[in-house]
Coordinates of C-alpha atoms in Angstrom, one line a residue:
Chain A
M1 CA 0.0 0.0 0.0
D2 CA 1.2 3.4 -0.8
K3 CA 2.3 5.3 2.3
D4 CA 1.1 8.6 1.1
L5 CA -2.5 7.5 0.9
L6 CA -2.7 7.1 4.7
P7 CA -3.7 10.4 6.4
N8 CA -0.8 11.7 8.4
R9 CA -2.6 12.8 11.5
K10 CA 0.4 14.2 13.3
H11 CA 1.3 16.4 10.4
T12 CA -2.1 17.9 10.0
Y13 CA -2.4 18.5 13.8
W14 CA 0.8 20.6 13.8
Q15 CA -0.3 22.3 10.6
R16 CA -3.6 23.3 12.2
I17 CA -1.8 24.7 15.2
K18 CA 0.5 26.6 12.9
S19 CA -2.4 28.1 10.9
E20 CA -3.8 29.3 14.3
R21 CA -0.6 30.9 15.4
V22 CA -2.0 34.5 15.4
L23 CA -4.7 33.3 17.9
Y24 CA -2.0 31.8 20.2
L25 CA -0.1 35.0 20.0
L26 CA -3.2 36.8 21.3
L27 CA -3.4 34.3 24.1
L28 CA 0.3 34.7 24.9
P29 CA 0.0 37.6 27.4
T30 CA -2.6 35.7 29.5
L31 CA -0.5 32.5 29.4
I32 CA 2.6 34.5 30.5
F33 CA 0.6 35.9 33.4
F34 CA -0.5 32.4 34.5
I35 CA 3.1 31.1 34.2
L36 CA 4.6 34.0 36.2
F37 CA 2.0 34.3 38.9
R38 CA 0.4 30.9 39.2
V39 CA 2.9 28.3 37.9
L40 CA 6.0 29.8 39.4
P41 CA 4.4 30.0 42.8
I42 CA 3.4 26.4 42.5
I43 CA 7.0 25.5 41.7
N44 CA 8.0 27.7 44.7
M45 CA 5.8 25.4 46.9
R46 CA 8.7 23.0 47.0
L47 CA 9.9 25.4 49.7
A48 CA 7.8 23.3 52.1
F49 CA 10.6 20.6 51.9
F50 CA 13.5 23.0 51.8
Q51 CA 15.1 25.6 54.0
F52 CA 14.7 29.1 52.6
R53 CA 17.8 31.2 51.7
S54 CA 17.5 34.5 49.9
R55 CA 20.8 33.6 48.1
G56 CA 22.1 30.3 46.8
N57 CA 20.4 26.9 46.8
W58 CA 17.8 25.9 49.3
P59 CA 19.0 22.9 51.3
F60 CA 16.6 19.9 51.4
V61 CA 15.2 19.2 54.8
G62 CA 12.5 16.5 54.1
L63 CA 9.4 16.6 56.2
K64 CA 10.9 18.7 58.9
Y65 CA 8.3 21.5 58.6
F66 CA 5.4 19.2 58.5
R67 CA 6.6 17.5 61.7
I68 CA 6.9 21.0 63.4
I69 CA 3.3 21.8 62.3
F70 CA 1.7 18.6 63.4
S71 CA 3.5 18.5 66.7
S72 CA 2.6 22.1 67.7
P73 CA -0.4 22.4 70.0
G74 CA -1.3 25.8 68.4
F75 CA -2.0 24.1 65.0
K76 CA -4.7 21.9 66.4
Q77 CA -6.5 24.9 67.8
I78 CA -6.2 26.8 64.5
L79 CA -7.4 23.9 62.4
G80 CA -10.3 23.5 64.9
N81 CA -11.2 27.2 64.6
T82 CA -11.1 27.0 60.8
L83 CA -13.4 24.0 60.7
I84 CA -15.8 25.5 63.3
I85 CA -16.1 28.9 61.5
S86 CA -16.5 27.2 58.1
F87 CA -19.2 24.9 59.5
M88 CA -21.1 27.9 60.9
K89 CA -20.7 29.9 57.7
Y90 CA -21.2 27.3 55.0
I91 CA -23.5 24.7 56.6
L92 CA -25.4 26.3 59.5
L93 CA -26.0 29.4 57.5
F94 CA -26.8 27.6 54.3
P95 CA -30.6 27.5 54.6
A96 CA -30.7 31.3 55.1
F97 CA -29.7 31.9 51.5
V98 CA -32.6 29.7 50.3
I99 CA -35.1 31.1 52.7
F100 CA -34.1 34.7 51.7
A101 CA -34.8 33.8 48.0
L102 CA -38.2 32.2 49.0
M103 CA -39.2 35.3 51.0
L104 CA -38.2 37.6 48.2
N105 CA -40.4 35.6 45.9
E106 CA -43.4 36.0 48.2
V107 CA -43.3 39.8 48.2
R108 CA -46.2 41.0 46.1
S109 CA -45.3 44.6 45.6
F110 CA -42.8 45.0 42.7
R111 CA -41.4 48.2 44.1
F112 CA -40.8 46.9 47.6
R113 CA -39.2 43.8 46.2
K114 CA -36.8 45.8 44.0
Y115 CA -36.0 48.0 47.0
V116 CA -35.1 44.9 49.1
Q117 CA -32.9 43.6 46.2
V118 CA -31.1 46.9 45.6
V119 CA -30.2 47.3 49.3
S120 CA -29.4 43.7 50.1
Y121 CA -27.1 43.2 47.1
L122 CA -25.0 46.3 48.1
P123 CA -22.9 44.9 51.0
H124 CA -21.4 42.3 48.7
F125 CA -19.6 45.1 46.8
L126 CA -18.1 46.8 49.9
S127 CA -14.5 46.0 50.8
W128 CA -13.9 43.9 53.9
V129 CA -12.1 46.9 55.4
V130 CA -15.2 49.0 55.0
I131 CA -17.5 46.3 56.3
A132 CA -15.2 45.9 59.4
G133 CA -15.3 49.6 59.9
I134 CA -19.1 49.7 59.8
W135 CA -19.5 46.7 62.1
I136 CA -16.9 47.9 64.6
S137 CA -18.7 51.2 64.8
S138 CA -22.2 49.6 65.1
L139 CA -21.1 47.1 67.7
S140 CA -19.0 49.5 69.8
L141 CA -20.2 50.4 73.3
A142 CA -21.8 53.6 72.0
G143 CA -23.0 52.0 68.8
G144 CA -26.4 51.3 67.4
V145 CA -26.7 47.7 68.6
N146 CA -26.0 48.6 72.2
Q147 CA -28.4 51.5 72.0
I148 CA -31.2 49.1 71.0
M149 CA -30.1 46.7 73.8
A150 CA -30.2 49.6 76.3
F151 CA -33.8 50.3 75.2
F152 CA -34.7 46.8 76.2
G153 CA -32.9 47.2 79.5
R154 CA -29.8 45.2 78.7
D155 CA -26.3 46.1 79.8
A156 CA -23.9 47.3 77.1
V157 CA -21.6 44.6 75.6
D158 CA -18.3 45.1 73.9
F159 CA -19.1 42.7 71.2
M160 CA -15.8 42.8 69.2
T161 CA -13.7 41.7 72.1
D162 CA -16.1 39.1 73.4
R163 CA -14.6 35.7 72.9
E164 CA -17.9 33.9 73.4
K165 CA -19.7 35.9 70.8
I166 CA -17.1 36.7 68.1
R167 CA -17.7 33.5 66.0
W168 CA -21.5 34.3 65.9
I169 CA -20.7 37.8 64.9
L170 CA -18.6 36.5 62.0
M171 CA -21.5 34.2 60.9
I172 CA -24.1 37.0 61.2
C173 CA -21.8 39.4 59.3
E174 CA -21.4 36.8 56.6
A175 CA -25.2 36.6 56.3
W176 CA -25.5 40.4 56.3
R177 CA -22.9 40.7 53.5
S178 CA -23.9 37.7 51.2
M179 CA -27.5 36.8 51.9
G180 CA -28.8 39.1 49.1
W181 CA -26.2 38.5 46.4
D182 CA -25.6 34.8 47.0
S183 CA -29.4 34.1 47.0
I184 CA -29.6 35.3 43.4
I185 CA -28.7 31.8 42.2
F186 CA -31.8 30.5 44.0
Y187 CA -34.0 33.4 43.1
T188 CA -33.3 33.1 39.4
A189 CA -34.1 29.4 39.6
I190 CA -37.5 30.3 41.3
I191 CA -38.5 32.9 38.6
A192 CA -37.5 30.4 35.9
I193 CA -40.3 28.0 37.1
S194 CA -43.0 27.7 34.4
P195 CA -46.3 29.5 35.3
T196 CA -48.3 26.5 34.1
L197 CA -47.0 24.6 37.2
Y198 CA -48.5 27.2 39.5
E199 CA -51.8 27.3 37.5
A200 CA -52.1 23.5 37.8
A201 CA -51.4 23.6 41.5
E202 CA -54.0 26.3 42.0
I203 CA -56.6 24.3 40.1
D204 CA -55.8 21.4 42.5
G205 CA -56.4 23.8 45.4
A206 CA -52.9 23.9 46.7
N207 CA -52.1 26.5 49.3
R208 CA -49.0 28.7 49.4
M209 CA -47.0 26.4 51.7
Q210 CA -47.8 23.4 49.5
I211 CA -46.7 25.3 46.4
I212 CA -43.4 26.1 48.1
R213 CA -42.8 22.6 49.2
N214 CA -43.9 20.8 46.0
I215 CA -43.0 23.2 43.2
I216 CA -40.4 25.7 44.3
L217 CA -38.1 23.7 46.6
P218 CA -37.6 20.8 44.0
A219 CA -36.5 23.5 41.5
L220 CA -33.8 24.6 43.9
V221 CA -32.1 21.2 44.4
V222 CA -29.6 21.7 41.6
P223 CA -28.4 25.2 42.5
M224 CA -28.2 24.0 46.1
I225 CA -25.9 21.2 45.2
T226 CA -23.7 23.5 43.1
M227 CA -23.5 26.1 45.9
F228 CA -22.8 23.4 48.5
I229 CA -19.8 22.0 46.5
L230 CA -18.4 25.4 45.9
N231 CA -18.7 26.1 49.6
L232 CA -16.8 22.9 50.4
G233 CA -14.0 24.1 48.3
F234 CA -13.7 27.1 50.6
F235 CA -13.9 25.0 53.8
L236 CA -10.2 25.4 54.8
N237 CA -10.4 29.1 53.9
A238 CA -13.2 30.1 56.3
G239 CA -13.1 33.6 54.8
F240 CA -9.6 35.1 55.5
D241 CA -10.5 38.7 54.7
Q242 CA -13.3 38.8 57.3
V243 CA -11.3 37.2 60.1
F244 CA -8.2 39.4 59.2
N245 CA -10.3 42.5 59.6
F246 CA -12.4 41.5 62.6
S247 CA -9.6 40.1 64.7
N248 CA -8.0 41.7 67.7
Q249 CA -5.9 40.5 70.6
A250 CA -8.8 39.7 72.9
V251 CA -10.5 37.3 70.4
E252 CA -7.5 36.1 68.3
S253 CA -7.2 32.7 69.9
T254 CA -10.9 31.8 69.1
I255 CA -10.9 33.0 65.5
D256 CA -7.3 32.4 64.4
I257 CA -7.6 30.3 61.2
L258 CA -5.2 28.7 58.8
D259 CA -4.8 31.7 56.5
T260 CA -4.3 34.2 59.3
Y261 CA -1.7 31.8 60.7
I262 CA 0.0 31.5 57.3
Y263 CA 0.1 35.3 57.1
R264 CA 1.5 35.7 60.6
I265 CA 4.2 33.1 60.5
G266 CA 5.0 33.7 56.8
I267 CA 4.9 37.4 56.1
E268 CA 5.2 38.9 59.6
G269 CA 7.4 36.1 61.0
G270 CA 9.5 35.5 57.9
Q271 CA 9.2 31.7 58.4
Y272 CA 8.7 31.1 54.6
S273 CA 9.1 27.3 54.6
L274 CA 6.7 26.7 57.6
A275 CA 4.0 28.9 56.0
T276 CA 4.4 27.2 52.7
A277 CA 4.0 23.8 54.3
V278 CA 0.7 24.9 55.7
S279 CA -0.4 26.3 52.3
L280 CA 0.5 23.0 50.7
I281 CA -1.6 21.0 53.1
K282 CA -4.5 23.5 52.6
G283 CA -4.2 23.4 48.8
V284 CA -4.1 19.6 48.5
V285 CA -7.0 19.1 50.9
G286 CA -9.0 21.8 49.1
V287 CA -8.5 20.1 45.7
V288 CA -9.4 16.7 47.1
L289 CA -12.5 18.1 48.7
V290 CA -13.8 19.8 45.5
W291 CA -12.8 17.0 43.2
S292 CA -14.4 14.2 45.3
T293 CA -17.7 16.1 45.9
H294 CA -17.8 17.0 42.2
I295 CA -17.6 13.3 41.3
F296 CA -20.0 12.4 44.1
A297 CA -22.6 15.0 43.0
K298 CA -22.2 14.1 39.4
R299 CA -23.0 10.4 40.2
V300 CA -26.0 11.3 42.4
S301 CA -27.6 14.1 40.4
G302 CA -25.9 14.2 37.1
T303 CA -24.7 17.8 37.8
G304 CA -21.1 18.6 38.8
V305 CA -19.5 21.9 39.3
W306 CA -17.9 22.5 36.0
S307 CA -19.3 19.8 33.7
Chain B
M1 CA -65.6 36.6 44.5
K2 CA -62.3 38.3 43.8
K3 CA -61.1 40.8 46.3
A4 CA -58.9 43.7 45.5
K5 CA -55.3 43.4 46.7
R6 CA -55.5 43.3 50.5
L7 CA -52.4 42.6 52.5
S8 CA -52.7 39.4 54.5
A9 CA -51.1 39.1 57.9
G10 CA -48.4 37.0 56.4
Q11 CA -47.5 39.7 53.9
V12 CA -47.2 42.3 56.6
V13 CA -44.9 40.2 58.8
L14 CA -42.8 39.3 55.8
G15 CA -42.7 43.0 54.8
F16 CA -41.5 44.1 58.2
F17 CA -38.9 41.4 58.4
L18 CA -37.4 42.3 55.0
L19 CA -37.6 45.9 55.9
F20 CA -35.7 45.2 59.1
I21 CA -33.0 43.4 57.2
T22 CA -32.5 46.3 54.8
L23 CA -32.4 48.7 57.7
T24 CA -29.5 46.9 59.2
M25 CA -27.7 47.7 56.0
L26 CA -28.9 51.3 55.5
V27 CA -28.9 52.7 59.1
P28 CA -25.2 52.1 59.9
L29 CA -24.2 53.6 56.5
L30 CA -26.4 56.7 57.0
N31 CA -25.3 57.0 60.6
I32 CA -21.6 57.1 59.5
L33 CA -22.5 59.6 56.7
A34 CA -24.4 61.8 59.2
K35 CA -21.6 61.8 61.7
S36 CA -19.0 62.6 59.1
F37 CA -20.9 65.8 58.1
S38 CA -21.5 66.9 61.7
S39 CA -19.4 69.3 63.7
P40 CA -16.7 67.7 65.9
L41 CA -18.6 69.1 68.9
E42 CA -21.8 67.3 68.1
S43 CA -20.7 64.1 66.4
P44 CA -19.3 62.4 69.6
L45 CA -22.7 62.8 71.2
M46 CA -24.7 61.4 68.3
G47 CA -25.9 57.8 68.9
G48 CA -25.5 54.9 66.5
L49 CA -29.0 55.2 65.1
T50 CA -29.1 58.9 64.1
I51 CA -29.2 59.4 60.4
F52 CA -29.3 63.2 60.2
P53 CA -26.3 65.4 60.6
K54 CA -26.2 67.9 63.4
D55 CA -24.6 71.3 62.9
V56 CA -23.4 70.5 59.4
D57 CA -19.6 70.8 59.1
F58 CA -17.2 69.8 56.3
I59 CA -14.1 69.7 58.6
N60 CA -13.7 65.9 58.3
Y61 CA -13.7 66.0 54.5
K62 CA -11.3 69.0 54.5
I63 CA -8.9 66.9 56.5
V64 CA -9.2 63.8 54.3
F65 CA -8.7 65.7 51.1
S66 CA -5.6 67.6 52.4
H67 CA -4.0 64.8 54.4
P68 CA -0.3 64.1 53.6
I69 CA -0.9 60.3 53.7
L70 CA -4.6 60.0 52.6
V71 CA -4.3 62.1 49.4
P72 CA -1.4 60.1 47.9
A73 CA -3.2 56.9 48.9
L74 CA -6.3 58.0 47.2
I75 CA -4.4 58.9 44.0
N76 CA -2.6 55.5 44.1
S77 CA -6.0 53.7 44.5
I78 CA -7.3 55.5 41.5
I79 CA -4.2 54.7 39.4
I80 CA -4.2 51.0 40.4
T81 CA -8.0 50.8 39.8
V82 CA -7.9 52.4 36.3
V83 CA -4.6 50.8 35.0
G84 CA -5.4 47.5 36.7
T85 CA -8.9 47.3 35.2
V86 CA -7.6 48.1 31.7
V87 CA -5.0 45.2 32.1
N88 CA -7.8 42.9 33.3
I89 CA -10.0 43.7 30.4
V90 CA -7.4 43.5 27.7
L91 CA -6.1 40.1 28.8
T92 CA -9.5 38.7 29.7
T93 CA -11.2 39.7 26.5
T94 CA -8.4 38.6 24.1
A95 CA -8.1 35.3 25.9
A96 CA -11.9 34.8 25.9
Y97 CA -11.9 35.6 22.1
V98 CA -9.3 33.0 21.4
L99 CA -10.8 30.4 23.6
S100 CA -14.3 30.9 22.3
R101 CA -13.2 30.0 18.7
P102 CA -15.1 26.8 18.2
K103 CA -12.4 24.9 16.2
L104 CA -9.3 25.9 18.2
T105 CA -7.0 22.9 18.2
L106 CA -5.5 23.3 21.7
K107 CA -8.7 24.5 23.4
G108 CA -9.0 21.3 25.5
P109 CA -5.5 21.3 27.1
I110 CA -5.6 25.1 27.7
M111 CA -9.0 24.9 29.5
V112 CA -7.7 22.0 31.7
F113 CA -4.7 24.1 32.5
L114 CA -6.9 27.1 33.4
I115 CA -9.2 25.0 35.6
I116 CA -6.2 23.6 37.5
M117 CA -4.9 27.1 38.0
M118 CA -8.3 28.1 39.3
L119 CA -8.7 25.2 41.7
F120 CA -5.2 25.1 43.1
D121 CA -4.1 28.0 45.3
P122 CA -0.4 28.0 45.8
G123 CA -0.7 30.2 48.9
L124 CA 0.6 33.5 50.1
V125 CA 4.4 32.9 50.6
P126 CA 5.1 31.2 47.2
E127 CA 3.5 34.2 45.5
Y128 CA 5.3 36.7 47.8
I129 CA 8.6 35.1 46.8
V130 CA 7.7 35.4 43.1
V131 CA 7.0 39.1 43.5
Q132 CA 10.4 39.4 45.2
Q133 CA 12.1 37.4 42.5
L134 CA 10.6 39.5 39.7
G135 CA 11.7 42.7 41.5
L136 CA 8.2 44.0 41.7
M137 CA 8.3 44.7 45.5
G138 CA 7.2 48.3 46.1
S139 CA 6.0 48.8 42.5
K140 CA 2.3 49.3 41.7
W141 CA 2.8 46.6 39.0
S142 CA 3.0 44.0 41.7
V143 CA -0.6 44.6 42.7
I144 CA -1.7 45.1 39.1
L145 CA -0.1 42.1 37.6
V146 CA -0.6 39.5 40.4
T147 CA -4.4 39.6 39.8
A148 CA -4.3 40.3 36.0
V149 CA -6.8 37.5 35.0
N150 CA -9.6 36.0 37.0
V151 CA -10.6 32.6 35.5
Y152 CA -14.3 33.0 36.6
Y153 CA -14.6 36.3 34.7
L154 CA -12.7 34.8 31.8
V155 CA -15.3 32.0 31.6
I156 CA -18.2 34.5 31.9
M157 CA -16.7 36.5 29.0
M158 CA -16.3 33.3 26.9
R159 CA -20.0 32.6 27.4
Y160 CA -20.9 36.0 25.9
F161 CA -18.4 35.6 23.0
E162 CA -19.8 32.2 22.2
K163 CA -23.2 33.8 21.5
V164 CA -21.8 35.9 18.6
P165 CA -23.4 34.3 15.5
L166 CA -20.9 32.3 13.5
S167 CA -22.3 33.6 10.2
I168 CA -21.2 37.1 11.0
V169 CA -17.7 35.8 12.0
E170 CA -17.4 33.8 8.7
A171 CA -18.6 36.8 6.6
A172 CA -15.9 39.0 8.3
T173 CA -13.3 36.3 7.7
I174 CA -14.1 36.3 4.0
D175 CA -13.8 40.0 3.9
G176 CA -10.3 39.6 5.3
A177 CA -10.8 41.0 8.8
S178 CA -7.9 40.5 11.1
H179 CA -8.4 39.1 14.6
L180 CA -8.1 42.5 16.2
Q181 CA -10.6 44.0 13.8
M182 CA -12.9 41.1 14.6
L183 CA -12.5 41.8 18.3
F184 CA -13.1 45.5 18.1
K185 CA -15.7 45.7 15.3
I186 CA -17.8 42.6 16.0
F187 CA -17.2 41.0 19.4
Y188 CA -17.1 44.0 21.6
P189 CA -20.1 45.7 20.1
L190 CA -22.1 42.5 20.1
S191 CA -21.2 41.6 23.7
K192 CA -21.5 45.1 25.3
A193 CA -23.3 43.8 28.3
G194 CA -20.7 41.1 28.9
V195 CA -17.7 43.5 28.6
A196 CA -19.5 46.0 30.8
T197 CA -20.3 43.4 33.5
I198 CA -16.7 42.1 33.8
T199 CA -15.4 45.7 33.7
M200 CA -17.6 46.6 36.7
F201 CA -16.6 43.4 38.6
Y202 CA -12.9 43.9 38.0
A203 CA -13.1 47.6 38.9
V204 CA -14.9 46.8 42.2
V205 CA -12.3 44.2 43.1
R206 CA -9.4 46.6 42.2
W207 CA -10.8 49.4 44.3
N208 CA -11.5 47.2 47.3
E209 CA -8.0 45.5 47.2
Y210 CA -6.2 46.0 50.4
F211 CA -4.3 42.8 51.3
R212 CA -1.7 42.6 48.5
A213 CA -1.2 46.4 48.5
G214 CA -0.6 46.0 52.2
I215 CA 2.2 43.5 51.8
Y216 CA 3.7 44.6 48.5
L217 CA 3.6 48.4 48.6
T218 CA 5.4 49.0 51.9
R219 CA 8.6 50.9 50.9
K220 CA 7.3 54.4 51.6
S221 CA 4.2 55.6 53.5
T222 CA 3.0 57.3 50.3
D223 CA 3.2 54.1 48.2
T224 CA 0.1 52.5 49.6
V225 CA -3.6 52.7 48.8
L226 CA -6.7 54.1 50.5
Q227 CA -8.0 50.7 51.8
V228 CA -4.7 50.0 53.5
I229 CA -4.8 53.3 55.3
L230 CA -8.4 52.8 56.1
R231 CA -7.6 49.4 57.7
Q232 CA -4.8 50.9 59.7
F233 CA -7.0 53.8 60.9
V234 CA -10.5 52.1 61.3
V235 CA -9.7 48.4 62.0
L236 CA -6.4 48.7 63.9
G237 CA -7.4 52.0 65.5
D238 CA -4.0 53.6 64.8
T239 CA -5.0 57.3 65.1
V240 CA -1.6 58.7 65.9
S241 CA -0.1 58.0 62.5
I242 CA -3.2 59.5 60.8
I243 CA -3.4 62.6 63.0
G244 CA 0.3 63.0 63.3
Q245 CA 2.4 62.9 66.4
Q246 CA 3.2 66.6 66.3
N247 CA -0.5 67.5 66.0
V248 CA -1.3 65.4 69.0
F249 CA 1.3 67.2 71.1
D250 CA 0.2 70.6 69.9
Y251 CA -3.4 69.7 70.5
N252 CA -4.4 71.8 67.4
V253 CA -7.5 71.5 65.1
M254 CA -6.3 68.1 63.8
A255 CA -6.1 66.7 67.4
R256 CA -9.4 68.1 68.4
V257 CA -11.4 66.6 65.6
D258 CA -13.7 63.6 66.4
Y259 CA -11.7 60.6 65.4
D260 CA -14.8 58.5 64.9
A261 CA -16.3 61.0 62.5
L262 CA -13.0 61.3 60.7
K263 CA -13.0 57.5 60.3
G264 CA -16.5 57.8 59.0
A265 CA -15.5 60.4 56.4
T266 CA -12.7 58.1 55.2
I267 CA -15.1 55.2 55.0
I268 CA -17.5 57.3 52.9
V269 CA -14.7 58.3 50.5
A270 CA -13.8 54.6 50.1
I271 CA -17.5 53.8 49.4
I272 CA -18.3 56.5 46.9
P273 CA -16.7 54.9 43.8
I274 CA -18.6 51.7 44.6
L275 CA -21.9 53.6 44.8
I276 CA -21.1 55.1 41.4
L277 CA -20.4 51.7 39.8
Y278 CA -23.3 49.9 41.7
P279 CA -26.2 51.1 39.4
F280 CA -24.3 49.8 36.4
V281 CA -23.6 46.5 38.0
L282 CA -27.3 46.1 38.6
K283 CA -28.2 47.3 35.1
F284 CA -25.9 44.9 33.3
Y285 CA -25.6 41.9 35.6
A286 CA -28.6 41.7 37.8
K287 CA -31.1 43.0 35.2
D288 CA -33.0 39.8 34.8
V289 CA -33.3 39.3 38.5
F290 CA -35.6 42.4 38.8
S291 CA -38.1 41.3 36.2
G292 CA -39.6 38.2 38.0
G293 CA -43.0 38.5 39.4
I294 CA -45.1 36.4 41.7
K295 CA -46.7 33.4 40.0
E296 CA -50.0 32.1 41.3

């Protein structure tokens, strides 16, 4: 058989790429960005197994830094704080986002609903520094919250330095900031429900609660799963920016999380290798969490996070 | 028997509850605004629930806009927001254009690469060392370049570009349009809402950035951005470096100002650009969310 009659796949593959070279040239700046600021840092993560030196080679030290981390009593406390705060924000608070969307949908007045939406979406766009500023001011001894408490005859509380309350404050603040914006995913799923379903339910004599339970909630299952998996991916983050701006010496021990620990030992303390080792643990666990829940959700419901 | 719209008890309770939630967002902001516009003699006595200024005074804003640290920080914030957003848009839209071409040979591997980059966070110190290695420490380019492309926004942009009809693209190709002409003459005009949406998102993130500016722009006190100063002043309560040691000793106008009201004025200045962008965000991104009505 004549060799030339067989299609030469490899040749055409490279020729196709060559014919697209202008496109790859356009993509080049973005690829350079990812190589410089994402791939190089990933290569730098080897620092977890090496001792840092600003000049010359980094000597290999094996698992030294991981041993230090796992044997330090502080790390257990920090990991515990991270898991507790994540649990409160991502699991305990989870129904609030769905309930907010349901409540919004029950409002009859178009103008009042729009007012609630415009106001409740706004905090999502404020910086964490600004949010902390607003909350510190509102929760201070002379702030609005204590003024309301005084009206009901309660003693003033210095909320921001109260170790018992600070985690709840973080959770409520998270709701305050994201309830509006993050419930959009559920609200759009509700308004996408076909009106014929409601008409049929009305003919059958269903009341509002039955409509919510049998028509609206089933439509929210898929967005709930998507949101839940995304939240799991953040589980070891627990919201660094919030904790970083809400923390103070009085409450640090109860809300110190992995990322604030990394910042403190890495950037403030200059212990680059130790901080990198914590980041490596965090990164690997995060990827495993997202990947496994993605596969699990895909098997259960046919919907994963990205495909 | 059909009754005209009468509010049921449930509707009233729901209305009050939602009103309460929105008030927890509005009252603190209006309170800060009111205090910042009140005279330093009145503002310390105003409670946390007052929303009207007493004895209107612009002293706090005069201080903010003539302050030797706040003014350079404000200018740096504006520069980083504008240049940074332009860098974001140029990179994101060109990459989205390339990756939304349906027959691109290497699309698969490149997308896998991007998703891995999105999922795996190398962490703070490895990035910090790269910024050192590249000699970007203390330069505005550190903050601008480290967050040059956001994969989520890139994917949003790709979705918009994929909606551009292929027939138009093919007609333009036959007419000999270059890729850049294609991008400017066809893709941008046909995806205005998409480009506007990611521009708003990027600009908001740029303006609100405080963390990287706080660790990379530390050479001089005039290098940093507004959010970093705000954090130092409002969150960490460092009034001395804002008021100035000498002013405290002299106990002059600067030292006699109400610090809380001055903090308030700084917060308001940091919020204003967000309030300017916010209607556009709602117009382009959340437009569909406002149209839904109750179905019964």
